[in-house]
Amino acid sequence: MKSLLYSAAMGMAVAVPAVPTLASANPLSLEQALELAVQRSQAVVAARAGALASAQTARAAGQLPDPVLSLGIENLPVTGPDRMRTTAESMTMKRVGISQAWVSAEKRVLLQASAMATAERELASALAAAAESRLQAALAFVDAFYASEALVLTKLNERYALEDFEAAKARFASAGATGQDVLQLTAARGVAGDDSAEVEQLHASALVTLQRWVGVRPDSLARPALPAALDEQAFVAAHPAVWQSQRDIDLARAEAASTASNRKPNWTWQAAYGQRTGYSD
């Protein structure tokens, strides 16, 4: 489990998928937009770095603390004619030692479990950040696509209104239509033009929002292929926020068990070698 977790965090942190190329003849697809959004998100980059750091920490959490090397001089004179001389006083001793804190195997298992739970939570946070970027990019893509479709319809309606207006003018010139008909079609043409202008502004705004997530302004968008609806329980179980909350619960339990084990004291052993001038070591 530990190696799998580390491999997953390492893969999320260092894997850089190829950036989709946007040829002018090829419209931007929904999947390309989602991939670009994940690659550009600084929140995803930070979360992946945190997951990698936690996975590396978890690898060493179950080990004993590093041994400590100590060097020192005991009973060194600091006043009088022999001050700061290491060979003048028989009680002065140069000392070198090593010490090791001993943590029980039970404690180390609990510490490693807590570190693993932290790494899993960080991995869940990275997945949640990526899912949030994909969600926002998908919403922006759908808004931009349907705004472009609405713009096509309003432009078509504007053209039809113009054609009706021109035909009414021709009929009016030949006494086949009244002035009231021409006035009504003139008003309809103005309304169609206003609708086109409004939708064009919405389309431009939607493209700017999409560009904020994907980093490019596409010439055209492919029709999004939306996934089929999932079963409610399967959707909830696979939701990144739910998985992240479950990891938070697991981490709290692991930390509580590790904290409870601190009631049992740790032990430290130490070995040292002392040298005295003129006397036995």
PDB file of C-alpha atoms in Angstrom:
ATOM      1  CA  MET A   1       0.000   0.000   0.000  1.00  0.00           C
ATOM      2  CA  LYS A   2       2.807   2.383   0.891  1.00  0.00           C
ATOM      3  CA  SER A   3       4.630   1.848  -2.405  1.00  0.00           C
ATOM      4  CA  LEU A   4       1.400   2.201  -4.364  1.00  0.00           C
ATOM      5  CA  LEU A   5       0.599   5.454  -2.585  1.00  0.00           C
ATOM      6  CA  TYR A   6       4.087   6.813  -3.230  1.00  0.00           C
ATOM      7  CA  SER A   7       3.915   5.803  -6.894  1.00  0.00           C
ATOM      8  CA  ALA A   8       0.547   7.491  -7.293  1.00  0.00           C
ATOM      9  CA  ALA A   9       1.751  10.714  -5.684  1.00  0.00           C
ATOM     10  CA  MET A  10       4.958  10.677  -7.727  1.00  0.00           C
ATOM     11  CA  GLY A  11       3.004  10.123 -10.912  1.00  0.00           C
ATOM     12  CA  MET A  12       0.641  12.994 -10.162  1.00  0.00           C
ATOM     13  CA  ALA A  13       3.499  15.319  -9.316  1.00  0.00           C
ATOM     14  CA  VAL A  14       5.866  14.694 -12.216  1.00  0.00           C
ATOM     15  CA  ALA A  15       3.698  13.414 -15.034  1.00  0.00           C
ATOM     16  CA  VAL A  16       3.147  16.194 -17.548  1.00  0.00           C
ATOM     17  CA  PRO A  17       0.790  15.069 -20.291  1.00  0.00           C
ATOM     18  CA  ALA A  18       1.265  16.411 -23.765  1.00  0.00           C
ATOM     19  CA  VAL A  19      -0.503  19.694 -24.348  1.00  0.00           C
ATOM     20  CA  PRO A  20      -3.152  19.273 -27.039  1.00  0.00           C
ATOM     21  CA  THR A  21      -2.284  21.169 -30.190  1.00  0.00           C
ATOM     22  CA  LEU A  22      -5.011  23.415 -31.500  1.00  0.00           C
ATOM     23  CA  ALA A  23      -4.913  23.493 -35.255  1.00  0.00           C
ATOM     24  CA  SER A  24      -7.040  26.144 -36.854  1.00  0.00           C
ATOM     25  CA  ALA A  25      -8.971  23.488 -38.799  1.00  0.00           C
ATOM     26  CA  ASN A  26      -9.739  21.392 -35.726  1.00  0.00           C
ATOM     27  CA  PRO A  27     -12.205  22.666 -33.129  1.00  0.00           C
ATOM     28  CA  LEU A  28     -11.329  22.431 -29.443  1.00  0.00           C
ATOM     29  CA  SER A  29     -12.964  19.402 -27.832  1.00  0.00           C
ATOM     30  CA  LEU A  30     -14.311  19.211 -24.310  1.00  0.00           C
ATOM     31  CA  GLU A  31     -11.688  16.651 -23.252  1.00  0.00           C
ATOM     32  CA  GLN A  32      -8.876  18.841 -24.590  1.00  0.00           C
ATOM     33  CA  ALA A  33     -10.251  21.804 -22.655  1.00  0.00           C
ATOM     34  CA  LEU A  34     -10.387  19.785 -19.428  1.00  0.00           C
ATOM     35  CA  GLU A  35      -6.806  18.573 -19.877  1.00  0.00           C
ATOM     36  CA  LEU A  36      -5.547  22.092 -20.535  1.00  0.00           C
ATOM     37  CA  ALA A  37      -7.376  23.392 -17.458  1.00  0.00           C
ATOM     38  CA  VAL A  38      -5.757  20.795 -15.183  1.00  0.00           C
ATOM     39  CA  GLN A  39      -2.290  21.539 -16.592  1.00  0.00           C
ATOM     40  CA  ARG A  40      -2.705  25.300 -16.072  1.00  0.00           C
ATOM     41  CA  SER A  41      -4.167  25.169 -12.559  1.00  0.00           C
ATOM     42  CA  GLN A  42      -1.676  26.316  -9.929  1.00  0.00           C
ATOM     43  CA  ALA A  43      -3.925  24.843  -7.247  1.00  0.00           C
ATOM     44  CA  VAL A  44      -3.451  21.421  -8.823  1.00  0.00           C
ATOM     45  CA  VAL A  45       0.332  21.926  -9.025  1.00  0.00           C
ATOM     46  CA  ALA A  46       0.506  22.880  -5.337  1.00  0.00           C
ATOM     47  CA  ALA A  47      -1.737  19.984  -4.282  1.00  0.00           C
ATOM     48  CA  ARG A  48       0.356  17.485  -6.249  1.00  0.00           C
ATOM     49  CA  ALA A  49       3.540  18.804  -4.653  1.00  0.00           C
ATOM     50  CA  GLY A  50       1.952  18.399  -1.216  1.00  0.00           C
ATOM     51  CA  ALA A  51       0.908  14.842  -2.046  1.00  0.00           C
ATOM     52  CA  LEU A  52       4.447  13.974  -3.152  1.00  0.00           C
ATOM     53  CA  ALA A  53       5.973  15.476   0.001  1.00  0.00           C
ATOM     54  CA  SER A  54       3.536  13.595   2.248  1.00  0.00           C
ATOM     55  CA  ALA A  55       4.217  10.314   0.414  1.00  0.00           C
ATOM     56  CA  GLN A  56       7.963  10.745   0.896  1.00  0.00           C
ATOM     57  CA  THR A  57       7.463  11.533   4.591  1.00  0.00           C
ATOM     58  CA  ALA A  58       5.287   8.456   5.048  1.00  0.00           C
ATOM     59  CA  ARG A  59       8.076   6.213   3.769  1.00  0.00           C
ATOM     60  CA  ALA A  60      10.293   7.093   6.756  1.00  0.00           C
ATOM     61  CA  ALA A  61       7.601   7.511   9.413  1.00  0.00           C
ATOM     62  CA  GLY A  62       7.921   3.963  10.765  1.00  0.00           C
ATOM     63  CA  GLN A  63      11.692   4.064  11.235  1.00  0.00           C
ATOM     64  CA  LEU A  64      13.604   4.746  14.421  1.00  0.00           C
ATOM     65  CA  PRO A  65      14.866   8.314  14.930  1.00  0.00           C
ATOM     66  CA  ASP A  66      18.380   9.009  13.676  1.00  0.00           C
ATOM     67  CA  PRO A  67      21.159   8.354  16.223  1.00  0.00           C
ATOM     68  CA  VAL A  68      22.793  11.418  17.760  1.00  0.00           C
ATOM     69  CA  LEU A  69      26.571  11.926  17.980  1.00  0.00           C
ATOM     70  CA  SER A  70      27.760  14.036  20.908  1.00  0.00           C
ATOM     71  CA  LEU A  71      31.156  15.664  21.510  1.00  0.00           C
ATOM     72  CA  GLY A  72      32.161  17.526  24.640  1.00  0.00           C
ATOM     73  CA  ILE A  73      34.714  18.498  27.261  1.00  0.00           C
ATOM     74  CA  GLU A  74      33.871  18.128  30.928  1.00  0.00           C
ATOM     75  CA  ASN A  75      35.450  19.959  33.876  1.00  0.00           C
ATOM     76  CA  LEU A  76      37.418  22.390  31.731  1.00  0.00           C
ATOM     77  CA  PRO A  77      39.040  25.186  33.818  1.00  0.00           C
ATOM     78  CA  VAL A  78      37.753  28.619  32.857  1.00  0.00           C
ATOM     79  CA  THR A  79      39.594  30.735  35.455  1.00  0.00           C
ATOM     80  CA  GLY A  80      43.058  30.795  36.951  1.00  0.00           C
ATOM     81  CA  PRO A  81      46.392  30.029  35.300  1.00  0.00           C
ATOM     82  CA  ASP A  82      45.083  26.771  33.755  1.00  0.00           C
ATOM     83  CA  ARG A  83      41.987  28.259  32.135  1.00  0.00           C
ATOM     84  CA  MET A  84      41.037  26.740  28.779  1.00  0.00           C
ATOM     85  CA  ARG A  85      43.805  24.121  29.048  1.00  0.00           C
ATOM     86  CA  THR A  86      42.564  20.584  28.468  1.00  0.00           C
ATOM     87  CA  THR A  87      45.649  18.835  29.877  1.00  0.00           C
ATOM     88  CA  ALA A  88      46.288  20.773  33.078  1.00  0.00           C
ATOM     89  CA  GLU A  89      43.485  19.420  35.269  1.00  0.00           C
ATOM     90  CA  SER A  90      43.154  15.704  36.009  1.00  0.00           C
ATOM     91  CA  MET A  91      39.351  15.946  36.093  1.00  0.00           C
ATOM     92  CA  THR A  92      39.166  17.405  32.585  1.00  0.00           C
ATOM     93  CA  MET A  93      37.815  14.776  30.240  1.00  0.00           C
ATOM     94  CA  LYS A  94      37.266  14.811  26.506  1.00  0.00           C
ATOM     95  CA  ARG A  95      34.157  12.891  25.668  1.00  0.00           C
ATOM     96  CA  VAL A  96      32.592  11.415  22.523  1.00  0.00           C
ATOM     97  CA  GLY A  97      29.326   9.501  22.566  1.00  0.00           C
ATOM     98  CA  ILE A  98      26.380   8.252  20.575  1.00  0.00           C
ATOM     99  CA  SER A  99      22.768   8.026  21.681  1.00  0.00           C
ATOM    100  CA  GLN A 100      19.689   6.430  20.181  1.00  0.00           C
ATOM    101  CA  ALA A 101      16.049   7.111  21.021  1.00  0.00           C
ATOM    102  CA  TRP A 102      14.118   3.869  21.153  1.00  0.00           C
ATOM    103  CA  VAL A 103      10.477   3.984  20.056  1.00  0.00           C
ATOM    104  CA  SER A 104       8.485   0.798  20.467  1.00  0.00           C
ATOM    105  CA  ALA A 105       7.358  -1.120  17.395  1.00  0.00           C
ATOM    106  CA  GLU A 106       3.722  -0.471  18.306  1.00  0.00           C
ATOM    107  CA  LYS A 107       4.305   3.276  18.335  1.00  0.00           C
ATOM    108  CA  ARG A 108       6.174   3.174  15.044  1.00  0.00           C
ATOM    109  CA  VAL A 109       3.335   1.273  13.404  1.00  0.00           C
ATOM    110  CA  LEU A 110       0.848   3.881  14.613  1.00  0.00           C
ATOM    111  CA  LEU A 111       3.103   6.747  13.493  1.00  0.00           C
ATOM    112  CA  GLN A 112       3.415   5.241  10.051  1.00  0.00           C
ATOM    113  CA  ALA A 113      -0.350   4.714   9.853  1.00  0.00           C
ATOM    114  CA  SER A 114      -0.877   8.388  10.713  1.00  0.00           C
ATOM    115  CA  ALA A 115       1.650   9.473   8.086  1.00  0.00           C
ATOM    116  CA  MET A 116       0.018   7.229   5.496  1.00  0.00           C
ATOM    117  CA  ALA A 117      -3.374   8.703   6.310  1.00  0.00           C
ATOM    118  CA  THR A 118      -1.917  12.203   5.861  1.00  0.00           C
ATOM    119  CA  ALA A 119      -0.463  11.212   2.492  1.00  0.00           C
ATOM    120  CA  GLU A 120      -3.797   9.756   1.390  1.00  0.00           C
ATOM    121  CA  ARG A 121      -5.558  12.958   2.407  1.00  0.00           C
ATOM    122  CA  GLU A 122      -3.076  15.049   0.408  1.00  0.00           C
ATOM    123  CA  LEU A 123      -3.566  12.755  -2.566  1.00  0.00           C
ATOM    124  CA  ALA A 124      -7.331  13.196  -2.226  1.00  0.00           C
ATOM    125  CA  SER A 125      -6.836  16.969  -2.091  1.00  0.00           C
ATOM    126  CA  ALA A 126      -4.864  16.831  -5.342  1.00  0.00           C
ATOM    127  CA  LEU A 127      -7.605  14.805  -7.010  1.00  0.00           C
ATOM    128  CA  ALA A 128     -10.234  17.212  -5.689  1.00  0.00           C
ATOM    129  CA  ALA A 129      -8.289  20.214  -7.027  1.00  0.00           C
ATOM    130  CA  ALA A 130      -8.027  18.565 -10.445  1.00  0.00           C
ATOM    131  CA  ALA A 131     -11.729  17.722 -10.398  1.00  0.00           C
ATOM    132  CA  GLU A 132     -12.620  21.319  -9.505  1.00  0.00           C
ATOM    133  CA  SER A 133     -10.516  22.635 -12.397  1.00  0.00           C
ATOM    134  CA  ARG A 134     -12.180  20.177 -14.770  1.00  0.00           C
ATOM    135  CA  LEU A 135     -15.620  21.161 -13.512  1.00  0.00           C
ATOM    136  CA  GLN A 136     -15.065  24.892 -13.967  1.00  0.00           C
ATOM    137  CA  ALA A 137     -13.519  24.345 -17.397  1.00  0.00           C
ATOM    138  CA  ALA A 138     -16.439  22.110 -18.420  1.00  0.00           C
ATOM    139  CA  LEU A 139     -18.984  24.721 -17.335  1.00  0.00           C
ATOM    140  CA  ALA A 140     -17.104  27.431 -19.236  1.00  0.00           C
ATOM    141  CA  PHE A 141     -16.844  25.185 -22.317  1.00  0.00           C
ATOM    142  CA  VAL A 142     -20.570  24.360 -22.329  1.00  0.00           C
ATOM    143  CA  ASP A 143     -21.477  28.034 -21.865  1.00  0.00           C
ATOM    144  CA  ALA A 144     -19.181  29.054 -24.728  1.00  0.00           C
ATOM    145  CA  PHE A 145     -20.424  26.288 -27.027  1.00  0.00           C
ATOM    146  CA  TYR A 146     -24.108  27.028 -26.562  1.00  0.00           C
ATOM    147  CA  ALA A 147     -23.460  30.760 -26.785  1.00  0.00           C
ATOM    148  CA  SER A 148     -21.857  30.117 -30.192  1.00  0.00           C
ATOM    149  CA  GLU A 149     -24.859  28.017 -31.214  1.00  0.00           C
ATOM    150  CA  ALA A 150     -27.226  30.766 -30.074  1.00  0.00           C
ATOM    151  CA  LEU A 151     -25.192  33.308 -32.021  1.00  0.00           C
ATOM    152  CA  VAL A 152     -25.580  31.241 -35.200  1.00  0.00           C
ATOM    153  CA  LEU A 153     -29.336  31.154 -34.694  1.00  0.00           C
ATOM    154  CA  THR A 154     -29.649  34.873 -33.998  1.00  0.00           C
ATOM    155  CA  LYS A 155     -27.504  35.713 -37.018  1.00  0.00           C
ATOM    156  CA  LEU A 156     -29.710  33.455 -39.132  1.00  0.00           C
ATOM    157  CA  ASN A 157     -32.824  35.119 -37.717  1.00  0.00           C
ATOM    158  CA  GLU A 158     -31.309  38.523 -38.468  1.00  0.00           C
ATOM    159  CA  ARG A 159     -30.677  37.472 -42.072  1.00  0.00           C
ATOM    160  CA  TYR A 160     -34.228  36.216 -42.474  1.00  0.00           C
ATOM    161  CA  ALA A 161     -35.554  39.470 -41.034  1.00  0.00           C
ATOM    162  CA  LEU A 162     -33.462  41.409 -43.551  1.00  0.00           C
ATOM    163  CA  GLU A 163     -34.720  39.258 -46.414  1.00  0.00           C
ATOM    164  CA  ASP A 164     -38.338  39.776 -45.320  1.00  0.00           C
ATOM    165  CA  PHE A 165     -37.720  43.496 -45.081  1.00  0.00           C
ATOM    166  CA  GLU A 166     -36.198  43.683 -48.562  1.00  0.00           C
ATOM    167  CA  ALA A 167     -39.082  41.628 -49.975  1.00  0.00           C
ATOM    168  CA  ALA A 168     -41.638  43.900 -48.290  1.00  0.00           C
ATOM    169  CA  LYS A 169     -39.919  46.952 -49.760  1.00  0.00           C
ATOM    170  CA  ALA A 170     -40.138  45.413 -53.212  1.00  0.00           C
ATOM    171  CA  ARG A 171     -43.806  44.591 -52.743  1.00  0.00           C
ATOM    172  CA  PHE A 172     -44.463  48.085 -51.439  1.00  0.00           C
ATOM    173  CA  ALA A 173     -42.835  49.556 -54.547  1.00  0.00           C
ATOM    174  CA  SER A 174     -45.187  47.496 -56.684  1.00  0.00           C
ATOM    175  CA  ALA A 175     -48.193  48.291 -54.466  1.00  0.00           C
ATOM    176  CA  GLY A 176     -48.256  44.708 -53.220  1.00  0.00           C
ATOM    177  CA  ALA A 177     -47.713  45.676 -49.577  1.00  0.00           C
ATOM    178  CA  THR A 178     -48.748  48.536 -47.332  1.00  0.00           C
ATOM    179  CA  GLY A 179     -46.535  50.945 -45.481  1.00  0.00           C
ATOM    180  CA  GLN A 180     -47.680  49.342 -42.227  1.00  0.00           C
ATOM    181  CA  ASP A 181     -46.207  46.003 -43.340  1.00  0.00           C
ATOM    182  CA  VAL A 182     -42.890  47.654 -44.127  1.00  0.00           C
ATOM    183  CA  LEU A 183     -42.842  49.399 -40.738  1.00  0.00           C
ATOM    184  CA  GLN A 184     -43.538  46.152 -38.896  1.00  0.00           C
ATOM    185  CA  LEU A 185     -40.763  44.344 -40.736  1.00  0.00           C
ATOM    186  CA  THR A 186     -38.412  47.256 -40.062  1.00  0.00           C
ATOM    187  CA  ALA A 187     -39.130  46.916 -36.344  1.00  0.00           C
ATOM    188  CA  ALA A 188     -38.635  43.129 -36.543  1.00  0.00           C
ATOM    189  CA  ARG A 189     -35.325  43.657 -38.286  1.00  0.00           C
ATOM    190  CA  GLY A 190     -34.188  46.010 -35.504  1.00  0.00           C
ATOM    191  CA  VAL A 191     -35.213  43.540 -32.807  1.00  0.00           C
ATOM    192  CA  ALA A 192     -33.306  40.747 -34.583  1.00  0.00           C
ATOM    193  CA  GLY A 193     -30.220  42.953 -34.797  1.00  0.00           C
ATOM    194  CA  ASP A 194     -30.437  43.803 -31.088  1.00  0.00           C
ATOM    195  CA  ASP A 195     -30.769  40.110 -30.233  1.00  0.00           C
ATOM    196  CA  SER A 196     -27.696  39.297 -32.315  1.00  0.00           C
ATOM    197  CA  ALA A 197     -25.664  42.045 -30.655  1.00  0.00           C
ATOM    198  CA  GLU A 198     -26.660  40.862 -27.177  1.00  0.00           C
ATOM    199  CA  VAL A 199     -25.855  37.223 -27.913  1.00  0.00           C
ATOM    200  CA  GLU A 200     -22.573  38.263 -29.532  1.00  0.00           C
ATOM    201  CA  GLN A 201     -21.549  39.994 -26.300  1.00  0.00           C
ATOM    202  CA  LEU A 202     -22.502  36.918 -24.292  1.00  0.00           C
ATOM    203  CA  HIS A 203     -20.506  34.738 -26.683  1.00  0.00           C
ATOM    204  CA  ALA A 204     -17.429  36.952 -26.382  1.00  0.00           C
ATOM    205  CA  SER A 205     -17.704  36.930 -22.576  1.00  0.00           C
ATOM    206  CA  ALA A 206     -18.058  33.134 -22.535  1.00  0.00           C
ATOM    207  CA  LEU A 207     -14.955  32.739 -24.707  1.00  0.00           C
ATOM    208  CA  VAL A 208     -12.965  34.971 -22.351  1.00  0.00           C
ATOM    209  CA  THR A 209     -14.039  32.829 -19.393  1.00  0.00           C
ATOM    210  CA  LEU A 210     -13.058  29.670 -21.255  1.00  0.00           C
ATOM    211  CA  GLN A 211      -9.708  31.190 -22.211  1.00  0.00           C
ATOM    212  CA  ARG A 212      -9.043  31.914 -18.547  1.00  0.00           C
ATOM    213  CA  TRP A 213      -9.158  28.171 -17.842  1.00  0.00           C
ATOM    214  CA  VAL A 214      -7.568  26.687 -20.977  1.00  0.00           C
ATOM    215  CA  GLY A 215      -5.107  29.476 -21.810  1.00  0.00           C
ATOM    216  CA  VAL A 216      -6.046  29.742 -25.494  1.00  0.00           C
ATOM    217  CA  ARG A 217      -8.849  31.355 -27.453  1.00  0.00           C
ATOM    218  CA  PRO A 218     -10.170  28.645 -29.785  1.00  0.00           C
ATOM    219  CA  ASP A 219     -11.529  29.463 -33.215  1.00  0.00           C
ATOM    220  CA  SER A 220     -14.336  26.944 -32.805  1.00  0.00           C
ATOM    221  CA  LEU A 221     -15.632  24.404 -30.318  1.00  0.00           C
ATOM    222  CA  ALA A 222     -16.601  20.785 -30.910  1.00  0.00           C
ATOM    223  CA  ARG A 223     -19.990  19.622 -29.714  1.00  0.00           C
ATOM    224  CA  PRO A 224     -19.469  18.324 -26.165  1.00  0.00           C
ATOM    225  CA  ALA A 225     -20.038  14.618 -25.645  1.00  0.00           C
ATOM    226  CA  LEU A 226     -21.517  14.566 -22.160  1.00  0.00           C
ATOM    227  CA  PRO A 227     -21.203  11.316 -20.157  1.00  0.00           C
ATOM    228  CA  ALA A 228     -24.205   9.217 -19.323  1.00  0.00           C
ATOM    229  CA  ALA A 229     -25.826   9.781 -15.946  1.00  0.00           C
ATOM    230  CA  LEU A 230     -24.335   7.604 -13.193  1.00  0.00           C
ATOM    231  CA  ASP A 231     -26.141   5.790 -10.425  1.00  0.00           C
ATOM    232  CA  GLU A 232     -26.610   8.138  -7.474  1.00  0.00           C
ATOM    233  CA  GLN A 233     -24.733   5.968  -4.981  1.00  0.00           C
ATOM    234  CA  ALA A 234     -21.864   5.349  -7.398  1.00  0.00           C
ATOM    235  CA  PHE A 235     -21.656   9.073  -8.180  1.00  0.00           C
ATOM    236  CA  VAL A 236     -21.534  10.040  -4.505  1.00  0.00           C
ATOM    237  CA  ALA A 237     -18.964   7.348  -3.659  1.00  0.00           C
ATOM    238  CA  ALA A 238     -16.669   8.471  -6.484  1.00  0.00           C
ATOM    239  CA  HIS A 239     -17.035  12.188  -5.842  1.00  0.00           C
ATOM    240  CA  PRO A 240     -13.647  13.764  -4.917  1.00  0.00           C
ATOM    241  CA  ALA A 241     -15.159  15.796  -2.077  1.00  0.00           C
ATOM    242  CA  VAL A 242     -16.666  12.679  -0.505  1.00  0.00           C
ATOM    243  CA  TRP A 243     -13.417  10.751  -0.883  1.00  0.00           C
ATOM    244  CA  GLN A 244     -11.506  13.684   0.642  1.00  0.00           C
ATOM    245  CA  SER A 245     -13.866  13.781   3.628  1.00  0.00           C
ATOM    246  CA  GLN A 246     -13.420  10.051   4.156  1.00  0.00           C
ATOM    247  CA  ARG A 247      -9.646  10.520   4.153  1.00  0.00           C
ATOM    248  CA  ASP A 248     -10.045  13.295   6.756  1.00  0.00           C
ATOM    249  CA  ILE A 249     -11.934  10.858   8.978  1.00  0.00           C
ATOM    250  CA  ASP A 250      -9.262   8.187   8.520  1.00  0.00           C
ATOM    251  CA  LEU A 251      -6.546  10.721   9.380  1.00  0.00           C
ATOM    252  CA  ALA A 252      -8.338  11.829  12.554  1.00  0.00           C
ATOM    253  CA  ARG A 253      -8.653   8.220  13.708  1.00  0.00           C
ATOM    254  CA  ALA A 254      -4.995   7.466  12.965  1.00  0.00           C
ATOM    255  CA  GLU A 255      -3.812  10.602  14.785  1.00  0.00           C
ATOM    256  CA  ALA A 256      -6.006   9.774  17.794  1.00  0.00           C
ATOM    257  CA  ALA A 257      -4.517   6.273  18.028  1.00  0.00           C
ATOM    258  CA  SER A 258      -0.968   7.626  17.677  1.00  0.00           C
ATOM    259  CA  THR A 259      -1.597  10.269  20.338  1.00  0.00           C
ATOM    260  CA  ALA A 260      -3.012   7.679  22.745  1.00  0.00           C
ATOM    261  CA  SER A 261       0.183   5.630  22.391  1.00  0.00           C
ATOM    262  CA  ASN A 262       2.221   8.562  23.742  1.00  0.00           C
ATOM    263  CA  ARG A 263       1.114   7.606  27.238  1.00  0.00           C
ATOM    264  CA  LYS A 264       3.852   4.969  27.104  1.00  0.00           C
ATOM    265  CA  PRO A 265       7.293   6.598  27.413  1.00  0.00           C
ATOM    266  CA  ASN A 266      10.117   6.207  24.938  1.00  0.00           C
ATOM    267  CA  TRP A 267      13.589   5.096  25.964  1.00  0.00           C
ATOM    268  CA  THR A 268      17.019   6.410  25.025  1.00  0.00           C
ATOM    269  CA  TRP A 269      20.322   4.548  25.338  1.00  0.00           C
ATOM    270  CA  GLN A 270      23.717   6.185  25.146  1.00  0.00           C
ATOM    271  CA  ALA A 271      27.344   5.007  24.988  1.00  0.00           C
ATOM    272  CA  ALA A 272      30.276   7.387  25.464  1.00  0.00           C
ATOM    273  CA  TYR A 273      34.074   7.263  25.623  1.00  0.00           C
ATOM    274  CA  GLY A 274      35.972   9.651  27.882  1.00  0.00           C
ATOM    275  CA  GLN A 275      39.697  10.450  27.842  1.00  0.00           C
ATOM    276  CA  ARG A 276      41.683  12.052  30.722  1.00  0.00           C
ATOM    277  CA  THR A 277      45.273  13.182  30.599  1.00  0.00           C
ATOM    278  CA  GLY A 278      47.496  11.048  32.873  1.00  0.00           C
ATOM    279  CA  TYR A 279      44.660   8.805  34.005  1.00  0.00           C
ATOM    280  CA  SER A 280      42.796   5.804  32.628  1.00  0.00           C
ATOM    281  CA  ASP A 281      40.223   6.481  29.922  1.00  0.00           C
TER     282      ASP A 281
END
